[in-house]
C-alpha cells in the first residue's frame, strides 16, 4: 500500500514538473504577444530552446523587428511627404 502511495505521489510530482516546464515558455511568449497587442513593439521574448516553442519565439522576435522597421520606414515616408507638401 505504501509503495503504491509513494509511486502515485512521485507520478503527480513528475507530472507537475513536466507540465510547468512545458507551459512556462508558452506563457512567456503569450505575455510578449499581449505586450505587442497593447502597442509595445520594443518587446522581445526570451524563450529559447530547440523545440517548437523556441522556434515560435524566434519567429515572433523576427516578426516584431520587421514590423518596427516597417513602422519606421512609414514614418520617414510620411515625414518626407509632409516636407514636400509644405515646400
XYZ file of C-alpha atoms in Angstrom:
87
model
C 0.000 0.000 0.000
C 2.791 2.453 0.900
C 4.676 1.689 -2.302
C 1.585 2.439 -4.337
C 1.046 5.678 -2.461
C 4.697 6.644 -2.970
C 4.538 5.842 -6.702
C 1.375 7.916 -7.110
C 2.968 10.844 -5.255
C 6.096 10.654 -7.404
C 3.984 10.443 -10.571
C 1.980 13.506 -9.544
C 5.156 15.431 -8.727
C 6.751 14.434 -12.019
C 3.621 15.421 -13.960
C 3.591 18.833 -12.256
C 7.253 19.457 -13.091
C 6.832 18.439 -16.733
C 3.660 20.499 -17.046
C 5.356 23.600 -15.629
C 8.369 23.116 -17.869
C 6.154 22.923 -20.958
C 3.742 25.703 -20.067
C 6.252 28.268 -18.774
C 7.774 29.155 -22.184
C 4.298 29.300 -23.709
C 3.174 31.746 -21.023
C 6.248 33.949 -21.565
C 5.563 34.036 -25.296
C 1.919 34.851 -24.611
C 2.885 37.771 -22.333
C 5.130 39.141 -25.080
C 2.312 38.869 -27.588
C -0.035 40.678 -25.230
C 2.508 43.485 -24.852
C 2.643 43.866 -28.632
C -1.138 43.825 -28.748
C -1.071 46.800 -26.353
C 1.311 48.655 -28.696
C 4.679 47.864 -27.110
C 6.843 46.892 -30.066
C 10.057 47.063 -28.018
C 9.433 43.658 -26.526
C 11.465 40.563 -27.324
C 10.604 37.215 -25.900
C 13.361 35.346 -24.096
C 12.139 31.838 -24.835
C 14.997 29.671 -26.028
C 15.392 26.085 -26.984
C 15.396 23.845 -29.976
C 11.769 22.809 -29.739
C 8.688 24.204 -31.450
C 8.107 26.854 -28.782
C 11.668 28.149 -29.213
C 11.147 28.307 -32.975
C 7.889 30.206 -32.468
C 9.644 32.667 -30.159
C 12.445 33.270 -32.665
C 9.907 33.820 -35.450
C 7.955 36.174 -33.184
C 11.090 38.219 -32.494
C 11.882 38.394 -36.219
C 8.307 39.473 -36.965
C 8.430 42.238 -34.338
C 11.741 43.501 -35.742
C 10.261 43.626 -39.246
C 7.154 45.422 -38.008
C 9.293 48.049 -36.248
C 11.352 48.568 -39.410
C 8.200 48.972 -41.494
C 6.776 51.457 -38.990
C 9.989 53.493 -39.075
C 10.058 53.431 -42.870
C 6.420 54.500 -42.998
C 7.062 57.368 -40.562
C 10.042 58.532 -42.649
C 7.977 58.423 -45.836
C 5.156 60.371 -44.204
C 7.639 62.975 -42.968
C 9.124 63.253 -46.435
C 5.657 63.717 -47.948
C 4.858 66.358 -45.351
C 8.046 68.261 -46.142
C 7.348 68.087 -49.886
C 3.822 69.371 -49.353
C 4.935 72.415 -47.338
C 7.881 73.355 -49.580
